[in-house]
Short mmCIF file of C-alpha atoms and ligand atoms in Angstrom, two decimals:
data_model
loop_
_atom_site.label_atom_id
_atom_site.label_comp_id
_atom_site.label_asym_id
_atom_site.label_seq_id
_atom_site.Cartn_x
_atom_site.Cartn_y
_atom_site.Cartn_z
CA MET A 1 -21.28 -17.29 -15.91
CA LEU A 2 -19.53 -13.91 -15.82
CA SER A 3 -16.56 -13.61 -18.16
CA LYS A 4 -13.09 -12.97 -16.78
CA PRO A 5 -11.86 -9.39 -17.04
CA ALA A 6 -9.12 -9.12 -19.68
CA LEU A 7 -5.51 -9.17 -18.59
CA SER A 8 -4.07 -5.68 -18.31
CA ARG A 9 -0.57 -4.37 -17.89
CA VAL A 10 0.59 -1.09 -16.34
CA CYS A 11 4.22 -0.04 -16.75
CA ILE A 12 6.12 1.81 -14.06
CA ALA A 13 8.52 3.81 -16.21
CA LEU A 14 11.74 4.31 -14.27
CA ALA A 15 14.50 3.86 -16.87
CA GLU A 16 16.59 0.81 -15.91
CA ARG A 17 14.33 0.18 -12.89
CA SER A 18 11.13 -0.01 -15.00
CA TYR A 19 8.76 -2.92 -14.46
CA ASP A 20 5.23 -4.09 -15.19
CA ILE A 21 2.20 -4.67 -13.04
CA VAL A 22 0.17 -7.50 -14.58
CA ILE A 23 -3.47 -7.46 -13.51
CA GLY A 24 -5.89 -10.34 -14.10
CA MET A 25 -7.58 -13.47 -12.74
CA ASP A 26 -5.80 -16.71 -11.77
CA LEU A 27 -2.35 -15.30 -12.52
CA LEU A 28 -0.64 -16.39 -9.33
CA SER A 29 -0.80 -20.12 -10.08
CA ASP A 30 0.08 -19.79 -13.78
CA SER A 31 3.77 -20.52 -14.40
CA ALA A 32 3.71 -18.36 -17.57
CA THR A 33 3.26 -15.30 -15.34
CA TYR A 34 6.83 -15.66 -14.09
CA ALA A 35 8.62 -16.22 -17.41
CA GLY A 36 11.16 -13.49 -18.04
CA LEU A 37 12.19 -12.95 -14.42
CA PRO A 38 15.87 -13.12 -13.47
CA LYS A 39 17.22 -16.69 -13.50
CA ALA A 40 18.40 -18.13 -10.17
CA GLU A 41 18.97 -21.37 -8.31
CA THR A 42 16.56 -20.37 -5.54
CA ALA A 43 13.25 -18.58 -5.21
CA MET A 44 12.06 -17.74 -1.71
CA ILE A 45 8.39 -17.09 -0.99
CA VAL A 46 7.85 -14.78 1.97
CA THR A 47 4.31 -14.92 3.29
CA ASN A 48 2.37 -15.12 6.55
CA ALA A 49 0.48 -17.73 8.56
CA THR A 50 -2.93 -16.66 7.16
CA ILE A 51 -2.00 -16.50 3.47
CA ALA A 52 0.29 -19.55 3.33
CA PRO A 53 -2.51 -22.16 3.56
CA LEU A 54 -4.54 -20.29 0.92
CA TYR A 55 -1.99 -19.52 -1.78
CA ALA A 56 1.62 -20.57 -1.03
CA LYS A 57 1.37 -24.04 -2.60
CA HIS A 58 -0.12 -22.59 -5.83
CA LEU A 59 2.70 -20.08 -6.10
CA GLU A 60 5.32 -22.69 -5.23
CA ASN A 61 4.08 -25.05 -7.96
CA ALA A 62 4.15 -22.27 -10.55
CA LEU A 63 7.66 -21.20 -9.54
CA LYS A 64 9.03 -24.75 -9.67
CA THR A 65 8.92 -24.53 -13.48
CA HIS A 66 11.51 -21.74 -13.32
CA TYR A 67 13.59 -22.32 -10.18
CA PRO A 68 15.27 -25.61 -9.08
CA ARG A 69 14.72 -24.75 -5.39
CA VAL A 70 11.64 -22.97 -4.00
CA LEU A 71 11.74 -22.14 -0.28
CA GLN A 72 9.18 -20.55 2.02
CA VAL A 73 9.42 -18.37 5.09
CA ILE A 74 6.21 -17.81 7.04
CA LEU A 75 5.95 -14.71 9.21
CA PRO A 76 3.39 -14.07 11.94
CA ASP A 77 0.38 -12.14 10.62
CA GLY A 78 -0.14 -8.51 11.54
CA GLU A 79 1.06 -4.91 11.51
CA ALA A 80 2.37 -5.42 15.05
CA TYR A 81 5.00 -7.81 13.61
CA LYS A 82 6.33 -5.39 10.98
CA ASP A 83 9.52 -4.91 12.97
CA TRP A 84 13.23 -5.76 13.18
CA LYS A 85 12.68 -9.01 15.02
CA ASN A 86 10.44 -10.46 12.34
CA LEU A 87 12.40 -8.95 9.46
CA ASN A 88 15.31 -10.97 10.80
CA LEU A 89 13.33 -14.20 10.26
CA ILE A 90 13.70 -13.56 6.52
CA PHE A 91 17.47 -13.05 6.80
CA ASP A 92 17.75 -16.15 9.04
CA ALA A 93 15.98 -18.28 6.42
CA LEU A 94 18.10 -16.87 3.57
CA LEU A 95 21.39 -17.41 5.39
CA GLU A 96 20.54 -20.80 6.90
CA ASN A 97 19.67 -22.04 3.39
CA GLY A 98 22.85 -20.65 1.84
CA CYS A 99 20.92 -18.34 -0.51
CA ASP A 100 23.19 -16.42 -2.86
CA ARG A 101 22.80 -12.88 -4.20
CA LYS A 102 20.83 -14.06 -7.23
CA THR A 103 18.02 -15.48 -5.07
CA VAL A 104 14.65 -14.00 -6.03
CA LEU A 105 12.24 -13.13 -3.19
CA PHE A 106 8.48 -13.35 -3.75
CA ALA A 107 6.30 -11.27 -1.40
CA LEU A 108 3.01 -13.19 -1.20
CA GLY A 109 0.51 -11.21 0.87
CA GLY A 110 -0.69 -7.77 1.80
CA GLY A 111 1.24 -4.58 2.44
CA VAL A 112 2.90 -5.84 5.61
CA VAL A 113 4.50 -8.83 3.87
CA GLY A 114 5.26 -6.67 0.79
CA ASP A 115 6.96 -3.88 2.74
CA MET A 116 9.03 -6.33 4.82
CA THR A 117 10.05 -8.53 1.89
CA GLY A 118 10.98 -5.47 -0.16
CA PHE A 119 13.18 -4.17 2.64
CA ALA A 120 14.79 -7.60 3.05
CA ALA A 121 15.43 -7.72 -0.72
CA ALA A 122 16.92 -4.20 -0.67
CA THR A 123 19.43 -5.15 2.01
CA TYR A 124 20.19 -8.89 1.75
CA MET A 125 23.71 -9.10 0.31
CA ARG A 126 23.24 -5.41 -0.67
CA GLY A 127 20.25 -6.21 -2.85
CA VAL A 128 18.53 -9.18 -4.50
CA PRO A 129 15.62 -9.12 -6.99
CA PHE A 130 12.07 -9.37 -5.68
CA VAL A 131 8.55 -9.77 -7.00
CA GLN A 132 5.38 -8.46 -5.41
CA VAL A 133 2.39 -10.82 -5.41
CA PRO A 134 -0.16 -8.64 -3.58
CA THR A 135 -3.24 -10.39 -2.18
CA THR A 136 -5.15 -7.53 -0.49
CA LEU A 137 -6.95 -4.73 -2.29
CA LEU A 138 -4.78 -2.23 -0.46
CA SER A 139 -1.57 -3.86 -1.60
CA GLN A 140 -2.86 -4.27 -5.19
CA VAL A 141 -3.74 -0.59 -5.56
CA ASP A 142 -0.96 0.93 -3.52
CA SER A 143 1.75 -0.76 -1.49
CA SER A 144 3.03 -3.22 -4.13
CA VAL A 145 3.63 -0.34 -6.55
CA GLY A 146 6.40 2.24 -6.36
CA GLY A 147 9.17 0.62 -4.35
CA LYS A 148 8.61 1.99 -0.86
CA THR A 149 9.73 -0.66 1.61
CA ALA A 150 9.86 -0.36 5.39
CA ILE A 151 9.35 -1.64 8.89
CA ASN A 152 7.87 0.29 11.83
CA HIS A 153 9.68 1.68 14.86
CA PRO A 154 7.71 2.06 18.12
CA ILE A 155 8.16 5.85 17.73
CA GLY A 156 6.90 6.05 14.18
CA LYS A 157 5.32 4.22 11.29
CA ASN A 158 7.52 3.01 8.39
CA MET A 159 10.52 4.86 9.83
CA ILE A 160 13.17 2.33 8.78
CA GLY A 161 13.22 1.44 5.10
CA ALA A 162 14.48 1.96 1.57
CA PHE A 163 13.27 2.80 -1.92
CA TYR A 164 13.72 -0.44 -3.82
CA GLN A 165 11.72 -1.37 -6.91
CA PRO A 166 10.44 -4.90 -7.59
CA SER A 167 11.13 -6.70 -10.88
CA LEU A 168 7.42 -7.45 -11.44
CA VAL A 169 4.06 -7.05 -9.69
CA VAL A 170 1.63 -9.96 -10.11
CA THR A 171 -1.85 -8.67 -9.25
CA ASP A 172 -4.24 -11.60 -9.16
CA ILE A 173 -7.73 -10.21 -8.62
CA SER A 174 -9.04 -13.72 -7.78
CA THR A 175 -7.22 -13.62 -4.42
CA LEU A 176 -9.65 -10.91 -3.28
CA SER A 177 -12.41 -13.53 -3.03
CA THR A 178 -10.98 -14.72 0.31
CA LEU A 179 -10.36 -11.25 1.72
CA PRO A 180 -12.43 -10.36 4.83
CA ALA A 181 -14.91 -7.48 4.31
CA ARG A 182 -13.10 -5.22 6.77
CA GLU A 183 -9.86 -5.60 4.77
CA LEU A 184 -11.70 -4.89 1.51
CA SER A 185 -12.97 -1.63 3.01
CA ALA A 186 -9.45 -0.76 4.18
CA GLY A 187 -8.25 -1.15 0.58
CA LEU A 188 -11.09 1.02 -0.68
CA ALA A 189 -9.67 3.86 1.43
CA GLU A 190 -6.56 4.01 -0.79
CA VAL A 191 -8.71 3.61 -3.93
CA ILE A 192 -10.85 6.59 -2.89
CA LYS A 193 -7.67 8.50 -2.03
CA HIS A 194 -6.49 8.22 -5.63
CA GLY A 195 -9.73 9.82 -6.84
CA ILE A 196 -9.58 12.66 -4.33
CA MET A 197 -5.93 13.60 -4.87
CA ALA A 198 -5.46 12.86 -8.58
CA ASP A 199 -8.58 12.19 -10.64
CA TRP A 200 -12.01 13.58 -9.76
CA ALA A 201 -13.71 11.71 -12.63
CA TYR A 202 -12.46 8.49 -11.00
CA PHE A 203 -13.92 9.64 -7.65
CA GLU A 204 -17.26 10.10 -9.42
CA TRP A 205 -16.97 6.62 -10.97
CA LEU A 206 -16.38 5.28 -7.45
CA GLU A 207 -19.50 7.04 -6.20
CA ALA A 208 -21.48 5.34 -8.97
CA ASN A 209 -19.88 1.90 -8.52
CA MET A 210 -19.25 1.59 -4.77
CA ASP A 211 -22.00 -1.01 -4.31
CA LYS A 212 -20.50 -3.24 -7.03
CA LEU A 213 -17.06 -2.99 -5.44
CA LEU A 214 -18.45 -3.92 -2.02
CA GLN A 215 -20.18 -6.94 -3.58
CA GLY A 216 -16.85 -8.11 -5.05
CA ASP A 217 -17.84 -7.58 -8.71
CA VAL A 218 -14.63 -8.65 -10.47
CA ALA A 219 -15.05 -6.40 -13.51
CA ALA A 220 -15.50 -3.32 -11.30
CA MET A 221 -12.63 -4.46 -9.10
CA ALA A 222 -10.29 -5.03 -12.06
CA TYR A 223 -11.15 -1.56 -13.38
CA ALA A 224 -10.52 0.11 -10.00
CA VAL A 225 -7.22 -1.73 -9.52
CA ARG A 226 -6.05 -0.77 -13.00
CA VAL A 227 -6.99 2.92 -12.72
CA SER A 228 -5.44 3.19 -9.26
CA CYS A 229 -2.23 1.56 -10.53
CA GLU A 230 -2.18 3.94 -13.52
CA ILE A 231 -2.52 6.95 -11.22
CA LYS A 232 0.21 5.69 -8.91
CA ALA A 233 2.44 4.76 -11.89
CA ARG A 234 2.15 8.32 -13.23
CA VAL A 235 3.07 9.87 -9.91
CA VAL A 236 5.95 7.49 -9.16
CA SER A 237 7.40 7.88 -12.65
CA LEU A 238 7.57 11.66 -12.09
CA ASP A 239 8.99 11.52 -8.55
CA GLU A 240 10.36 8.10 -7.61
CA ARG A 241 11.97 9.05 -4.30
CA GLU A 242 9.53 11.60 -2.93
CA GLY A 243 11.80 14.51 -3.78
CA SER A 244 11.42 18.24 -3.30
CA SER A 245 8.85 18.56 -6.13
CA GLY A 246 6.34 17.17 -3.60
CA ILE A 247 4.62 15.16 -6.35
CA ARG A 248 4.92 11.73 -4.74
CA ALA A 249 4.18 13.17 -1.30
CA THR A 250 0.63 13.88 -2.53
CA LEU A 251 0.03 10.10 -2.44
CA ASN A 252 0.22 10.53 1.31
CA PHE A 253 -3.08 12.40 1.43
CA GLY A 254 -4.66 11.52 4.80
CA HIS A 255 -1.54 9.69 5.96
CA THR A 256 -0.07 12.36 8.27
CA PHE A 257 -3.20 12.22 10.45
CA GLY A 258 -3.62 8.49 9.77
CA HIS A 259 -0.11 7.53 10.84
CA ALA A 260 -0.66 9.51 14.08
CA ILE A 261 -3.78 7.41 14.74
CA GLU A 262 -1.88 4.16 14.08
CA ALA A 263 1.05 5.15 16.30
CA GLY A 264 -1.23 6.69 18.96
CA LEU A 265 -3.39 3.57 19.32
CA GLY A 266 -0.51 1.11 18.86
CA PHE A 267 0.20 -0.50 15.48
CA GLY A 268 -2.48 -2.96 14.38
CA VAL A 269 -5.38 -1.68 16.53
CA TRP A 270 -6.93 0.13 13.56
CA LEU A 271 -6.15 -1.13 10.08
CA HIS A 272 -3.89 1.15 8.02
CA GLY A 273 -6.72 1.86 5.54
CA GLU A 274 -9.11 2.73 8.38
CA ALA A 275 -6.64 5.21 9.84
CA VAL A 276 -6.07 6.70 6.37
CA ALA A 277 -9.84 7.06 5.81
CA CYS A 278 -10.25 9.02 9.00
CA GLY A 279 -7.06 10.95 8.22
CA MET A 280 -8.48 11.93 4.82
CA VAL A 281 -11.56 13.44 6.45
CA MET A 282 -9.27 15.42 8.78
CA ALA A 283 -7.08 16.51 5.85
CA ALA A 284 -10.18 17.50 3.84
CA ARG A 285 -11.37 19.59 6.81
CA LEU A 286 -7.94 21.18 7.07
CA SER A 287 -8.13 22.03 3.35
CA GLN A 288 -11.50 23.67 4.03
CA GLY A 289 -10.01 25.54 7.02
CA LEU A 290 -7.29 26.86 4.71
CA GLY A 291 -9.97 28.13 2.33
CA LEU A 292 -9.02 25.73 -0.49
CA VAL A 293 -12.24 23.67 -0.75
CA ASP A 294 -15.81 24.10 0.50
CA ALA A 295 -17.93 22.20 3.03
CA ALA A 296 -19.78 20.34 0.24
CA PHE A 297 -16.45 18.75 -0.85
CA VAL A 298 -15.71 17.56 2.69
CA GLU A 299 -19.21 16.12 2.95
CA ARG A 300 -18.94 14.26 -0.36
CA VAL A 301 -15.62 12.70 0.63
CA THR A 302 -16.98 11.74 4.06
CA LYS A 303 -20.11 10.20 2.56
CA LEU A 304 -18.22 7.95 0.15
CA LEU A 305 -15.89 6.75 2.90
CA ILE A 306 -18.89 5.89 5.10
CA ARG A 307 -20.47 3.97 2.20
CA ALA A 308 -17.20 2.04 1.83
CA GLY A 309 -17.54 0.92 5.49
CA LEU A 310 -14.76 3.12 6.82
CA PRO A 311 -14.42 5.18 10.03
CA VAL A 312 -14.56 8.96 9.62
CA ALA A 313 -14.11 10.07 13.26
CA GLY A 314 -10.85 9.69 15.16
CA PRO A 315 -10.48 7.59 18.31
CA GLU A 316 -11.42 9.66 21.38
CA SER A 317 -8.46 8.32 23.36
CA ILE A 318 -5.91 10.33 21.31
CA THR A 319 -5.60 13.96 22.49
CA PRO A 320 -4.74 16.87 20.17
CA ASP A 321 -1.30 17.10 21.84
CA GLU A 322 -0.69 13.45 21.06
CA TYR A 323 -1.67 13.97 17.42
CA ILE A 324 0.78 16.88 17.15
CA HIS A 325 3.49 14.84 18.86
CA HIS A 326 3.08 11.83 16.53
CA MET A 327 2.79 14.03 13.44
CA SER A 328 6.03 15.85 14.26
CA VAL A 329 7.98 12.65 13.48
CA ASP A 330 6.23 12.30 10.09
CA LYS A 331 8.73 11.87 7.24
CA LYS A 332 7.43 15.03 5.55
CA ALA A 333 8.31 17.15 8.63
CA GLU A 334 11.24 19.50 8.04
CA GLY A 335 13.09 21.19 10.90
CA GLY A 336 10.23 20.25 13.27
CA GLN A 337 7.58 21.82 10.99
CA ILE A 338 4.81 19.41 10.03
CA LYS A 339 3.77 19.40 6.35
CA PHE A 340 0.29 18.32 5.25
CA VAL A 341 -1.10 17.07 1.97
CA VAL A 342 -4.12 19.27 1.28
CA ILE A 343 -6.60 19.41 -1.58
CA ASP A 344 -6.56 22.66 -3.53
CA LYS A 345 -9.30 21.53 -5.91
CA PRO A 346 -11.18 18.22 -6.19
CA GLY A 347 -8.80 15.76 -7.86
CA HIS A 348 -5.66 17.78 -7.10
CA ALA A 349 -3.38 17.88 -4.04
CA LYS A 350 -0.40 19.86 -2.80
CA VAL A 351 1.88 19.85 0.25
CA GLN A 352 2.04 22.75 2.69
CA ALA A 353 2.44 23.68 6.36
CA ALA A 354 -0.62 24.73 8.35
CA PRO A 355 -1.17 26.69 11.58
CA ASN A 356 -1.69 24.53 14.68
CA ASP A 357 -5.15 25.97 15.45
CA LEU A 358 -6.46 24.86 12.03
CA VAL A 359 -4.86 21.44 12.43
CA ILE A 360 -6.47 20.98 15.84
CA ALA A 361 -9.85 22.18 14.50
CA ALA A 362 -9.57 19.54 11.73
CA LEU A 363 -9.32 16.72 14.31
CA LYS A 364 -12.80 17.13 15.75
P1 LIG B 1 -1.90 -6.66 5.72
O1 LIG B 1 -0.71 -6.95 4.95
O2 LIG B 1 -1.82 -6.71 7.21
O3 LIG B 1 -3.07 -7.64 5.24
C1 LIG B 1 -4.33 -7.53 5.83
C2 LIG B 1 -4.84 -8.87 6.38
O4 LIG B 1 -5.39 -9.65 5.32
C3 LIG B 1 -3.79 -9.72 7.03
O5 LIG B 1 -4.35 -10.38 8.13
C4 LIG B 1 -3.45 -10.72 5.93
O6 LIG B 1 -2.93 -11.93 6.43
C5 LIG B 1 -4.80 -10.94 5.32
N1 LIG B 1 -4.82 -11.35 3.91
C6 LIG B 1 -4.02 -10.89 2.92
N2 LIG B 1 -4.44 -11.35 1.75
C7 LIG B 1 -5.51 -12.14 1.99
C8 LIG B 1 -6.38 -12.87 1.16
N3 LIG B 1 -6.28 -12.85 -0.17
N4 LIG B 1 -7.37 -13.59 1.74
C9 LIG B 1 -7.52 -13.56 3.09
N5 LIG B 1 -6.75 -12.85 3.92
C10 LIG B 1 -5.75 -12.14 3.37
O7 LIG B 1 -2.50 -5.22 5.38
P2 LIG B 1 -2.61 -4.37 4.03
O8 LIG B 1 -3.79 -3.52 4.23
O9 LIG B 1 -2.50 -5.20 2.84
O10 LIG B 1 -1.29 -3.46 4.06
C11 LIG B 1 -1.09 -2.51 5.08
C12 LIG B 1 0.39 -2.22 5.15
O11 LIG B 1 0.82 -1.66 3.90
C13 LIG B 1 0.77 -1.21 6.21
O12 LIG B 1 1.88 -1.68 6.92
C14 LIG B 1 1.12 0.03 5.43
O13 LIG B 1 2.06 0.83 6.08
C15 LIG B 1 1.66 -0.55 4.17
N6 LIG B 1 1.58 0.36 3.01
C16 LIG B 1 2.69 0.52 2.26
C17 LIG B 1 2.68 1.32 1.14
C18 LIG B 1 3.88 1.42 0.27
O14 LIG B 1 3.90 2.27 -0.65
N7 LIG B 1 4.89 0.60 0.48
C19 LIG B 1 1.49 1.96 0.77
C20 LIG B 1 0.34 1.76 1.55
C21 LIG B 1 0.40 0.95 2.68
N1 LIG B 2 1.76 5.17 -0.41
C1 LIG B 2 2.45 6.37 -0.72
C2 LIG B 2 3.56 6.19 -1.69
O1 LIG B 2 3.78 5.12 -2.20
O2 LIG B 2 4.28 7.12 -1.96
#
């Protein structure tokens, strides 16, 4: 039998808002994982209809050691439900159960549940503590870390939200065993992103280990999750609120194009990671158009994304005008000018504007 990867811990260093990501196997159901969290009368698990039957009871049993009352709210599953109406289901449950401002929320699920629960925690009674328990690869390597919380608006992705850090992130690699292959690939998009924009040696490790990751090798997976979290921790610690330094914005490599695909097709048609994968190829081509990288770089990035089972060509139904329209509401846009994350050398990114003809050429 294969041995369990050792428990690891990554700290997000943000002064009084610092917290740990604990990464390991079978953590979710272990009550010791939750020792040290704020004390409260009530813990509320927020999850969705797919994840609840798999993991909610395990989490509830573990939390019962620490909290006299453990409640659950179950949201519908999907990006299409990351909106005001469904956010309100969390507030309804909190208020109907008389939950006070010490109540601790537990986001059990992928990035959709995590982003919605985080936003609910940021705003319920002006802020209650919350814990991320990410169960998709994408949420383990990206969305559970760094405190971005949001819901979508029909006009734009993640347009309504807040920066609000969790108290703890519980990353249980064992939950990935039930994740559908398409969702695993979507998570690999953000993993590959970290290599491209921050650590070229990691990109090369991914090239060498992609087959293991696709086969669900837990040691390879635990390594990739840890390195991705370390990269994101470094970036977030330098620029928590995506300020004018542009450091955190580089984590959005591929997202300006990707968000346009998601909004253009309607939220939930393509998975977020799929749209980001395709967006990264477009952003790599734009970087080449700007003379920053060569064609061999674009090809290498494209090849690894294809190996990870990800799309690298945009949907034909979205016209260049529609891309430009959706990208103009991107959060990086300033005074109507769209800003792009581009690669200026493998493993390093920066933010800059680009002429429309190069942007349109990058879409093809
Ligand atoms: P998701 O939350 O929709 O989860 C994907 C699917 O997998 C869902 O159907 C879910 O029910 C199911 N699922 C989750 N865990 C499972 C498991 N262990 N076994 C079986 N099925 C499981 O999607 P996602 O890819 O996790 O997250 C995408 C969202 O994250 C987007 O809304 C995106 O905007 C957001 N995001 C946020 C940040 C951030 O910094 N806050 C970063 C990246 C992405
Ligand atoms: N996913 C981009 C960020 O957290 O900043």
